[in-house]
Coordinates of C-alpha atoms in Angstrom, one line a residue:
Chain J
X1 CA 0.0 0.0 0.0
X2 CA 1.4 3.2 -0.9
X3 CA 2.4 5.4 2.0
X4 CA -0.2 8.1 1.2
X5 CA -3.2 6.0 1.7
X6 CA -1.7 4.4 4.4
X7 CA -1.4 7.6 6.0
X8 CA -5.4 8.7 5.5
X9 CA -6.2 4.8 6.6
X10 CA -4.5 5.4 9.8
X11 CA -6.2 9.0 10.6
X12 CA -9.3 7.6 9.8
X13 CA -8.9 4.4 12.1
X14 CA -7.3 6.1 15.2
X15 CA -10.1 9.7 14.6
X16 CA -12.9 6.7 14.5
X17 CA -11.7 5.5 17.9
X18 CA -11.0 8.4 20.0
X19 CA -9.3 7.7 23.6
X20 CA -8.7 4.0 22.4
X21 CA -5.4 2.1 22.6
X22 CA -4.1 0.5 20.0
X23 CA -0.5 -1.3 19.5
X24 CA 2.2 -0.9 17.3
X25 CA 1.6 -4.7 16.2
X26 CA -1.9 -4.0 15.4
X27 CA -1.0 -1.4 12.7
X28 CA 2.7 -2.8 11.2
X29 CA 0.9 -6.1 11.1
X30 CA -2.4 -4.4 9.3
X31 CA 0.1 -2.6 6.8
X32 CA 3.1 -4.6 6.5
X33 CA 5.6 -2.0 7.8
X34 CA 8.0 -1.8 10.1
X35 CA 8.0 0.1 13.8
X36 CA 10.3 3.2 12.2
X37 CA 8.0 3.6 9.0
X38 CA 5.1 3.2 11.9
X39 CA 6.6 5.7 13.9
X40 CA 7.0 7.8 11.5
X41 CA 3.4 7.6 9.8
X42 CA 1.9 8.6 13.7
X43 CA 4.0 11.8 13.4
X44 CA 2.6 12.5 10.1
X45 CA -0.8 12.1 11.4
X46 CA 0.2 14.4 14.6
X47 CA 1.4 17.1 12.7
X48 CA -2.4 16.9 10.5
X49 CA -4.4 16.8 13.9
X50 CA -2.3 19.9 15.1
X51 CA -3.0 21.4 11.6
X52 CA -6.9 20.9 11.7
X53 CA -7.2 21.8 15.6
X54 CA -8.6 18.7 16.5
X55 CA -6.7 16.9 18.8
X56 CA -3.2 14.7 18.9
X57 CA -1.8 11.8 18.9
X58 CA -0.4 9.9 22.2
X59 CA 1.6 7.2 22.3
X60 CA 3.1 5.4 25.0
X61 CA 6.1 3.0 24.1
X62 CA 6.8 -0.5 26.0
X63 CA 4.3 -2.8 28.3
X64 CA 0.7 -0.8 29.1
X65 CA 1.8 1.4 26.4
X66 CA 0.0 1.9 22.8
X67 CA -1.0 4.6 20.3
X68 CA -4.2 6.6 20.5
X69 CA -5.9 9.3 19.6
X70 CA -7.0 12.1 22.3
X71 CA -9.5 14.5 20.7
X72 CA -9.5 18.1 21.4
X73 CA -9.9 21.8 19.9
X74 CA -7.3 24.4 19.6
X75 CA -7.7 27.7 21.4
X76 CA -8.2 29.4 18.0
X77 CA -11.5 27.2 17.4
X78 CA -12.9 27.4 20.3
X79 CA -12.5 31.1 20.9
X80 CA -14.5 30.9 17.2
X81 CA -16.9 28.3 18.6
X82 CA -17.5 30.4 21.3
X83 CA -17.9 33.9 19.2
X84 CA -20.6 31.8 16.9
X85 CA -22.5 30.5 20.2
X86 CA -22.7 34.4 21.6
X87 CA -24.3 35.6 18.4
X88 CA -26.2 32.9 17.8
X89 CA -27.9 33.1 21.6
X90 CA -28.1 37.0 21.2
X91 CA -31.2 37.2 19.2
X92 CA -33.9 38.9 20.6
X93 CA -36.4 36.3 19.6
X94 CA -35.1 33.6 21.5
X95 CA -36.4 35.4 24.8
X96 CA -39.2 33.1 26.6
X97 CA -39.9 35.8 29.4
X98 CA -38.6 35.3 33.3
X99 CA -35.1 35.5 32.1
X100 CA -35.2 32.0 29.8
X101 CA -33.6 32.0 26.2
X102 CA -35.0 29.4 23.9
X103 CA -32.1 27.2 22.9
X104 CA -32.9 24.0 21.9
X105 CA -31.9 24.4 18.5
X106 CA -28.6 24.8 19.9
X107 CA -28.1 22.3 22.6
X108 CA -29.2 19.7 19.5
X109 CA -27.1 21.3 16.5
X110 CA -24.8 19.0 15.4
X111 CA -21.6 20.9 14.9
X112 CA -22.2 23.4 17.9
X113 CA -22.2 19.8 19.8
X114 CA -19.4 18.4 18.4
X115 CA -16.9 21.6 18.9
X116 CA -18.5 21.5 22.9
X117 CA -18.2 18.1 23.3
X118 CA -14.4 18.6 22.2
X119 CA -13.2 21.4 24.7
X120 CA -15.3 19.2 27.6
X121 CA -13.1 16.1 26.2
X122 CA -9.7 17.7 25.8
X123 CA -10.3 19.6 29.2
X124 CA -11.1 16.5 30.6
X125 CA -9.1 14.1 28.9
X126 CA -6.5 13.0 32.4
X127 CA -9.4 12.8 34.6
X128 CA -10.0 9.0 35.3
X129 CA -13.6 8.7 35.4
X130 CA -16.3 5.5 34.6
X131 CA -18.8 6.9 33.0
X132 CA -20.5 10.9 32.0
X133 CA -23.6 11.4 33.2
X134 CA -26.4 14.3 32.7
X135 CA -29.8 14.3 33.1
X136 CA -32.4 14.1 30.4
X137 CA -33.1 16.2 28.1
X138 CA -31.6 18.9 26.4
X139 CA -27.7 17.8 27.2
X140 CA -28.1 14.6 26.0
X141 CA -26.5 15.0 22.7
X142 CA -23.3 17.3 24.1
X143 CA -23.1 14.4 27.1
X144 CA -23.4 11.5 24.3
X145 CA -20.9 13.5 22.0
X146 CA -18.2 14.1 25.1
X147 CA -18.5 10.0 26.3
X148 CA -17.8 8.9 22.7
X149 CA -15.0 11.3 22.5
X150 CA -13.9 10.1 26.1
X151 CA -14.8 6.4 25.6
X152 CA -16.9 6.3 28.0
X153 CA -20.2 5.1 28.2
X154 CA -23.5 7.8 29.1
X155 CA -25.7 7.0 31.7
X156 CA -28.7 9.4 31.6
X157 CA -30.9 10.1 34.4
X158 CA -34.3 10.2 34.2
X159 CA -37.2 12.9 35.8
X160 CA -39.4 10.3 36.3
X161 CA -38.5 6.2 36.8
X162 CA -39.8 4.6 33.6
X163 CA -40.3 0.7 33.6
X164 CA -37.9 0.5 31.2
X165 CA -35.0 1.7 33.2
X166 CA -35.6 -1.7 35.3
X167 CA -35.0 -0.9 39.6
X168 CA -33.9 2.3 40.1
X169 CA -33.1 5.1 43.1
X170 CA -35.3 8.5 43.0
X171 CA -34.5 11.7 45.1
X172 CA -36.3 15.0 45.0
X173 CA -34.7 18.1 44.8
X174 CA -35.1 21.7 44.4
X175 CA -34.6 23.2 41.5
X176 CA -35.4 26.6 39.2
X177 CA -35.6 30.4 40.3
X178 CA -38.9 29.3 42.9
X179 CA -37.4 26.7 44.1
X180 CA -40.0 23.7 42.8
X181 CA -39.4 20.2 44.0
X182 CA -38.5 18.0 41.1
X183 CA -37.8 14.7 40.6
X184 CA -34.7 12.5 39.3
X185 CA -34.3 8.7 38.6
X186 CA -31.6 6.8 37.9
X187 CA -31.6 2.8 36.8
X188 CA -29.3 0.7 39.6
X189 CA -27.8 -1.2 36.9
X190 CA -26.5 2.0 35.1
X191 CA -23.9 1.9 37.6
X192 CA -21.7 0.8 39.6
X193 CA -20.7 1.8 43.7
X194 CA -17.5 3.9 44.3
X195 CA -17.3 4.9 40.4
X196 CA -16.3 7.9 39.3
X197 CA -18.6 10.5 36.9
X198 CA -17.7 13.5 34.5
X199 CA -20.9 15.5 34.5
X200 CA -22.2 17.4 31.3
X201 CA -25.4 19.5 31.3
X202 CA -26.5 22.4 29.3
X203 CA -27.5 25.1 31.2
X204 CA -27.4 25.7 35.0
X205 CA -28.6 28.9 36.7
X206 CA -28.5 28.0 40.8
X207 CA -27.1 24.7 40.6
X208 CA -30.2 23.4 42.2
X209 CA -30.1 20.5 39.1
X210 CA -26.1 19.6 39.3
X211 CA -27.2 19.5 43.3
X212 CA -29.2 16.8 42.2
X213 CA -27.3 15.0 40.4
X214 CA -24.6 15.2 42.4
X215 CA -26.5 13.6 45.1
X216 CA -28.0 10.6 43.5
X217 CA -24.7 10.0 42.3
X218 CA -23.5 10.1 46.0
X219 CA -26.2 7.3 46.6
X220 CA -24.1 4.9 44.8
X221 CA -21.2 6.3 46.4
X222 CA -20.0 7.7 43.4
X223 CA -18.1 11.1 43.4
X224 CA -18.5 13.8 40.3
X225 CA -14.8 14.1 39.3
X226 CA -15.6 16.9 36.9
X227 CA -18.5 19.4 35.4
X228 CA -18.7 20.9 32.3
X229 CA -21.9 23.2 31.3
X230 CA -22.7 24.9 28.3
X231 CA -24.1 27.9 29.4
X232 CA -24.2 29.0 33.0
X233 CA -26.2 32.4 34.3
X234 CA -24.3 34.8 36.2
X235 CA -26.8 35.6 38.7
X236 CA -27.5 34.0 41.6
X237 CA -23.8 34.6 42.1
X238 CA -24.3 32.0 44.9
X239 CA -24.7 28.7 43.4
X240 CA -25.3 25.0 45.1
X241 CA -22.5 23.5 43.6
X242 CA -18.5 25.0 42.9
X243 CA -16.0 23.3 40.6
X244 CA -18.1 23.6 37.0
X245 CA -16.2 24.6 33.6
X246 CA -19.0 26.5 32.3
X247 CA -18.1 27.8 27.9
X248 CA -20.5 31.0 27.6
X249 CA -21.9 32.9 30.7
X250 CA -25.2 34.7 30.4
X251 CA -24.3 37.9 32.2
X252 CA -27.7 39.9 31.6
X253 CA -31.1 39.2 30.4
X254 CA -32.9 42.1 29.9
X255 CA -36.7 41.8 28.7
X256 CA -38.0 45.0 28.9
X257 CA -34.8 46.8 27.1
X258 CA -34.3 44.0 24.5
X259 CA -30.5 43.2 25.9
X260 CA -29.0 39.6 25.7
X261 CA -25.3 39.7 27.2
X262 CA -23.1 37.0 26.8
X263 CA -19.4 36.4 28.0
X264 CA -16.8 33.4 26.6
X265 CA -15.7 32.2 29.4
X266 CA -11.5 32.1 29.2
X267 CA -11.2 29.2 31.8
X268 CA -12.0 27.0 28.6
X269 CA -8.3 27.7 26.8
X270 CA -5.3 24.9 27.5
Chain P
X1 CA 3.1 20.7 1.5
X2 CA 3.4 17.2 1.1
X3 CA 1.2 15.0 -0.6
X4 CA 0.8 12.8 2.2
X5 CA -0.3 15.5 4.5
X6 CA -2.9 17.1 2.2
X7 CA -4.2 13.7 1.8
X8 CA -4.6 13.7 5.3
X9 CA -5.8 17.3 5.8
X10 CA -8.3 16.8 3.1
X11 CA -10.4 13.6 4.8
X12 CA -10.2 15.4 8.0
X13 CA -11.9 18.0 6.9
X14 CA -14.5 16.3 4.6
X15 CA -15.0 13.4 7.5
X16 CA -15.9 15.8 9.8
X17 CA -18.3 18.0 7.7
X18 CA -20.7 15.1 6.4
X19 CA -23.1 15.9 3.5
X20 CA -21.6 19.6 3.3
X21 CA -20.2 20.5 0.0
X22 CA -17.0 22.4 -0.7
X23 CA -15.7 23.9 -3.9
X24 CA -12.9 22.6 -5.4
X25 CA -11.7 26.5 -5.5
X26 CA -11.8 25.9 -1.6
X27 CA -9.3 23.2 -1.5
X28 CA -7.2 24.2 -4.3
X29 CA -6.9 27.9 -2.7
X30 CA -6.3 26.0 0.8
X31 CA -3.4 24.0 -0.1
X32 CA -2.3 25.6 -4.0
X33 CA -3.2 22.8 -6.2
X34 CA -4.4 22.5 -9.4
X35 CA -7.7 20.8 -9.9
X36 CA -6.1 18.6 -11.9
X37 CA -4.2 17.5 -8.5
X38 CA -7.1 18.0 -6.5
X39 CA -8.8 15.2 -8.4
X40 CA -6.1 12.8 -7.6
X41 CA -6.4 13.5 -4.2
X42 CA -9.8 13.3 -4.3
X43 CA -10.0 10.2 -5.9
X44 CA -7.7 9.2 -3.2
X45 CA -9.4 9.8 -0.2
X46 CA -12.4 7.5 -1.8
X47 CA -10.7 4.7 -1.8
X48 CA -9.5 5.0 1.7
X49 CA -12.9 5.4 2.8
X50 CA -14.0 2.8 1.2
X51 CA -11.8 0.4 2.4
X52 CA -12.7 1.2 5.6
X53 CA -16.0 0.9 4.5
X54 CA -17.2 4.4 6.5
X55 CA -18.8 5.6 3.4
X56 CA -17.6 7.9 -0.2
X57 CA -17.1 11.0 -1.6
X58 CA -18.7 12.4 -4.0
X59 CA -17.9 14.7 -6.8
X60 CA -20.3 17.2 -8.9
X61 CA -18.6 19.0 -11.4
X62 CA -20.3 22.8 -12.8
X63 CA -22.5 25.2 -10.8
X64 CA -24.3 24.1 -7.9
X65 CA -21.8 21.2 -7.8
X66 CA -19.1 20.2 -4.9
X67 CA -17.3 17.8 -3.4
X68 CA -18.6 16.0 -0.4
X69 CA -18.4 13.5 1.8
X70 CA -21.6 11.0 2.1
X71 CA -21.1 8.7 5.5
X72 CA -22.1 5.2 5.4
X73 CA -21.2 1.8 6.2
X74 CA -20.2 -1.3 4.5
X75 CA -22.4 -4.6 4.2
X76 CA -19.8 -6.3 6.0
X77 CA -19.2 -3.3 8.8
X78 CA -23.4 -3.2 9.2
X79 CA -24.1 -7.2 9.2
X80 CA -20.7 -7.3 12.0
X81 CA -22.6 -4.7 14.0
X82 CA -25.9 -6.2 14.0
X83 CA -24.3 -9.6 15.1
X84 CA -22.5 -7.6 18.0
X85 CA -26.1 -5.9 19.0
X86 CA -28.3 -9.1 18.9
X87 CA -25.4 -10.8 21.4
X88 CA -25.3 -8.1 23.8
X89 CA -29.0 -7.5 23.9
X90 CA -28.9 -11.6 24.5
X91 CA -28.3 -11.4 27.8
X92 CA -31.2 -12.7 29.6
X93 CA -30.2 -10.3 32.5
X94 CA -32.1 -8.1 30.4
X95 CA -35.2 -8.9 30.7
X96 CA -37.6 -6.6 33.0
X97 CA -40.8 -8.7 32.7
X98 CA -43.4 -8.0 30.5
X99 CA -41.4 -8.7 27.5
X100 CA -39.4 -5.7 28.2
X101 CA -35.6 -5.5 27.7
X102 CA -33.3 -3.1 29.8
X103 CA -31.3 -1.3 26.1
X104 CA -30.1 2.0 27.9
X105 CA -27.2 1.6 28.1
X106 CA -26.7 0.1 24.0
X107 CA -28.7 2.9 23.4
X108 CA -26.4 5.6 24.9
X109 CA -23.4 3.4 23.7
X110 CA -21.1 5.7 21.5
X111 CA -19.7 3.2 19.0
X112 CA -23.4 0.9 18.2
X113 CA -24.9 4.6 18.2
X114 CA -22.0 5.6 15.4
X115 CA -22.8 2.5 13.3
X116 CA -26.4 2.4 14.1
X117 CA -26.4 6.1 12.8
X118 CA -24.4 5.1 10.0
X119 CA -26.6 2.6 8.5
X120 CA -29.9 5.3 8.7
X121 CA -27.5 8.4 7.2
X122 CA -26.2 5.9 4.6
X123 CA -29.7 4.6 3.4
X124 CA -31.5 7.9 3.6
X125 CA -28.6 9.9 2.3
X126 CA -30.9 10.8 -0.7
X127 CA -33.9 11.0 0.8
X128 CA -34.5 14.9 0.7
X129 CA -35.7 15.9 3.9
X130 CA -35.7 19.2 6.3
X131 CA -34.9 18.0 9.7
X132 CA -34.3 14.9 11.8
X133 CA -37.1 14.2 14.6
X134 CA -37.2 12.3 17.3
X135 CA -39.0 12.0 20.5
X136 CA -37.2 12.1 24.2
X137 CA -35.4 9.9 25.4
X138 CA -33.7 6.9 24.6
X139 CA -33.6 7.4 20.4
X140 CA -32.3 11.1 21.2
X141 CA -28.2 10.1 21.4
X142 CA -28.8 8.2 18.0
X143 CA -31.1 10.4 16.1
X144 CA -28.5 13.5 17.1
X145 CA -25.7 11.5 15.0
X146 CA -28.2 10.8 12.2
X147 CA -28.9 14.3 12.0
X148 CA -25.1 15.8 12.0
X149 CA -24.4 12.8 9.8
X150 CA -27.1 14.0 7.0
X151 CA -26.2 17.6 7.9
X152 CA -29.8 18.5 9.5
X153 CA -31.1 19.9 12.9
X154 CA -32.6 17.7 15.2
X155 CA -35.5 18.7 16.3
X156 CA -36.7 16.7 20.0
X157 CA -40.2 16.5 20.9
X158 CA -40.9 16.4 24.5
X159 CA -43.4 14.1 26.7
X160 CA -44.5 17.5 28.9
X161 CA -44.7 20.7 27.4
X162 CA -41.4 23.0 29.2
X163 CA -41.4 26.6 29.7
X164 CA -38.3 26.5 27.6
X165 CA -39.7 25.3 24.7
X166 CA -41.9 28.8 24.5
X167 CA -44.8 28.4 22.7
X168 CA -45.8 24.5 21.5
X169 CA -48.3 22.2 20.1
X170 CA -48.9 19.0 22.3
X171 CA -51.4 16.1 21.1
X172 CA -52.5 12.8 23.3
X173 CA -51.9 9.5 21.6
X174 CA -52.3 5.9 22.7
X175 CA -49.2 3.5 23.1
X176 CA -48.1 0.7 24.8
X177 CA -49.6 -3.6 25.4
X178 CA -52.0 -1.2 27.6
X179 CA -53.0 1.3 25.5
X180 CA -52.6 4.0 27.5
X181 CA -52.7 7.7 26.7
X182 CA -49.9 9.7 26.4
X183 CA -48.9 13.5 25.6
X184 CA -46.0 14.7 23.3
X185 CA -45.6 18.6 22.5
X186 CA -43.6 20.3 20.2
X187 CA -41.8 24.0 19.7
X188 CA -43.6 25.9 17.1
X189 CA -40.3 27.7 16.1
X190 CA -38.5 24.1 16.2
X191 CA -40.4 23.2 12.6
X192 CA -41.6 25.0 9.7
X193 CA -45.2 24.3 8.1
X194 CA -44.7 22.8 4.7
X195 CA -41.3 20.7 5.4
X196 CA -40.2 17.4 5.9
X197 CA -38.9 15.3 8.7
X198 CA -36.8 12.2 8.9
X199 CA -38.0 9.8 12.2
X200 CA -35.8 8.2 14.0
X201 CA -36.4 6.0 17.2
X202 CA -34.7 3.3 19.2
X203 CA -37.4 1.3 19.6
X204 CA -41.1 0.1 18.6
X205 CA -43.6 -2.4 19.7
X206 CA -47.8 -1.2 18.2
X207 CA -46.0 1.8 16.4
X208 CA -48.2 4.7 18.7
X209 CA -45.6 6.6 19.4
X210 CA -44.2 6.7 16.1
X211 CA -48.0 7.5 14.9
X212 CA -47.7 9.8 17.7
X213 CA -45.0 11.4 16.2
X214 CA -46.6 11.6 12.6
X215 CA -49.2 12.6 14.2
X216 CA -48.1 15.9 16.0
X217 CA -45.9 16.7 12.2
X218 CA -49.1 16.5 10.5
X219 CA -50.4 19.7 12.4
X220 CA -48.0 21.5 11.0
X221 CA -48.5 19.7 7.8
X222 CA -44.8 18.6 8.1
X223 CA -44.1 15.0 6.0
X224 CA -42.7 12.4 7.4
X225 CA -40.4 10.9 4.2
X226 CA -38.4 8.1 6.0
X227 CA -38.8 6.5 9.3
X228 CA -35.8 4.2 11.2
X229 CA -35.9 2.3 14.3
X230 CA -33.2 0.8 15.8
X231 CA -35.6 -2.1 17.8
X232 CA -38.8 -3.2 16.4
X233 CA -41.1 -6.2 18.0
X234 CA -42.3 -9.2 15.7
X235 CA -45.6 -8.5 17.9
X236 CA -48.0 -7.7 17.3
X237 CA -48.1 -8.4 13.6
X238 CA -50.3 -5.3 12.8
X239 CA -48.5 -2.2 13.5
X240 CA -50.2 1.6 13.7
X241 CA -47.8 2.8 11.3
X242 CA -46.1 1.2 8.4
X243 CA -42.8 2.1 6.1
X244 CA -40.0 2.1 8.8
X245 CA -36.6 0.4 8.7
X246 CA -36.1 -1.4 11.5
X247 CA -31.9 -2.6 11.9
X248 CA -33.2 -5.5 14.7
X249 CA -36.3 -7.2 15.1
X250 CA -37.2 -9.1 18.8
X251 CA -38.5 -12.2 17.6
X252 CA -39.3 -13.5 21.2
X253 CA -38.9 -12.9 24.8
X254 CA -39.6 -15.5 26.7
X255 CA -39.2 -14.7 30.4
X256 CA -40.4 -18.1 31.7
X257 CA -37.6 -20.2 29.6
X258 CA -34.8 -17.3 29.9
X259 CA -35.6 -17.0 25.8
X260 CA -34.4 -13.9 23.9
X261 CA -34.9 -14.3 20.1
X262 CA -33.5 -11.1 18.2
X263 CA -33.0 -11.5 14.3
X264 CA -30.8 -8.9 12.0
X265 CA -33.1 -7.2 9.2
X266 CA -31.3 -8.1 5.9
X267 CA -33.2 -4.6 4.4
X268 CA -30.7 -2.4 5.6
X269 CA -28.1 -3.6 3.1
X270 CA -27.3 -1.5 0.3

């Protein structure tokens, strides 16, 4: 095989695969060539992912070692992603009244998700964790994107236990600006006791949610090793919960003056 | 640069910018080729996809034409994945009683929901459609990658109308062994009258909540041009809905003798 398409094969296979080990045997055995041409193909194919912005290649020589691919987004595209986000959440006629922005469209557009789900996974990359976890609905697709990226699998939680889910463990909680008790569910066999979570949500104004989440989780024994949100409300300045890597912070929703301010958050760059 | 790096370069970008097309002026300003090169390159990067069998590029010379890259899966990738679904939804641990199986966790698993989205993208690739619908929750993690894969929004109706959906449209439909009524509500500004949708579930016993679904698009007057379910019951025979492509069928659960019967449709083959 000529060196060129050996070169796209191996992007392709390792980009396919991300935070998956492979070993040098797997690929010189696949393509016929030796550990220096190998070698040498896997700096080719760094140099490309540094190019595009989209991550690198890490590999780890001898026993417990292998090559793999750890996915991620260069400053420069997520300083963009984040520009596109702020205008795209600054028009007036996403305003739903009592300081909600519709965004829906958003949480569930696919490359918005994708370039999240990137600075979540490279942030996040050398934290040992089990599993990511939100809670249904509208992070699903970032939490779904960032587990794939991380190889992890998604456990969702549920509002309400569903028969579906098998036994599971509710809690209440309080949640939302008047402090309503709501209801979360998570299935027993989703996981396991003394695990550890990444948790991914899309918006979170008091915390009162992440609380939640938090807790259930701490009914398995399980402790939240990280928290990444897409968009996180300045106000109340207190929240419920610390230690959240929020991308875009609503600063200021004012109705009556038509004013929608939104800050990139810097805490984001590597 | 080098050839081997614009080859590179080149399905990096196209791979992750499915069904978006590019000018060849775009590439051949990127990297200062001729189109003559271009071609070669192009030509190039098909083959490597197809021999991983992830799907093909293709090339529309003249106005209004592009290069792009249409995901899919090989016959052999898709019949592999479907043997590797029916033995890990096998295990009679599964089963929940009343010929229910526990799937989240398949369902939120990133690599069957990559392959699982693959097959739908690949087969309705040239379906012409306006969005990708699905309702919450366990289909949302796989209609999400059907929709970035076909380069649509995904647009997620919800079982209770929220207050951050602003103003929707809900209907009650019957589902389930016990026929019981259930709500789903939609955004108005999610969908546009006139347009067509693309349904995609995980799962489907009667077919009322994909009715359910067609249901609430036909008050907007929206079409529903192609329908895929990852799970669909042999029973009962007579379903509410008909035209879906199911990638499984459950043949048989049969709790009393620890009996799980799944069979791989041989319709999704191209």
């Amino acid at each position: 095989m000529k060196k060129n398409k050996r070169i796209g094969m191996l992007l392709d296979e390792l980009t396919s695969n991300p935070n998956r080990s492979f070993s040098s045997k797997h690929f010189c055995d696949k393509y016929g060539i030796a550990k220096s041409s190998l070698s040498e193909d896997i700096r080719l194919v760094n140099e490309i992912l540094g190019e595009n912005g989209s991550g690198r290649i890490q590999s780890v020589s001898g026993a417990g070692g292998g090559i793999k691919y750890i996915p991620g987004i260069s400053n420069e595209r997520a300083a963009a992603l984040q520009q596109d986000l702020i205008e795209a959440l600054s028009d007036k006629s996403r305003m739903l009244g009592g300081g909600f922005l519709y965004t829906s469209d958003i949480m569930f557009d696919g490359h918005f998700v994708e370039d999240m789900a990137r600075i979540f996974a490279g942030r996040f990359a050398e934290t040992p964790a089990d599993y990511v976890v939100t809670v249904e609905t509208k992070g699903i697709a970032l939490a779904a994107r960032v587990a794939f990226l991380l190889d992890l699998p998604l456990v969702v939680i549920r509002r309400e236990a569903r028969y579906s889910e098998g036994s599971t463990v509710s809690i209440n909680y309080f949640s939302g600006a008047a402090e309503h008790i709501q209801k979360m569910s998570i299935a027993k066999r989703a996981v396991e006791p003394g695990s550890k979570a990444i948790v991914i949500d899309d918006f979170m104004r008091g915390g009162g949610s992440l609380k939640g989440i938090r807790d259930i989780l701490g009914e398995f024994d399980i402790m939240t090793v990280a928290t990444g949100v897409a968009l996180v409300a300045r106000e109340p300045e207190r929240k419920k919960v610390s230690d959240y890597l929020p991308i875009l912070i609503i600063e200021e929703i004012d109705e009556e003056n038509g004013i929608i301010r939104i800050s990139a958050n810097p805490e984001i760059f590597l």
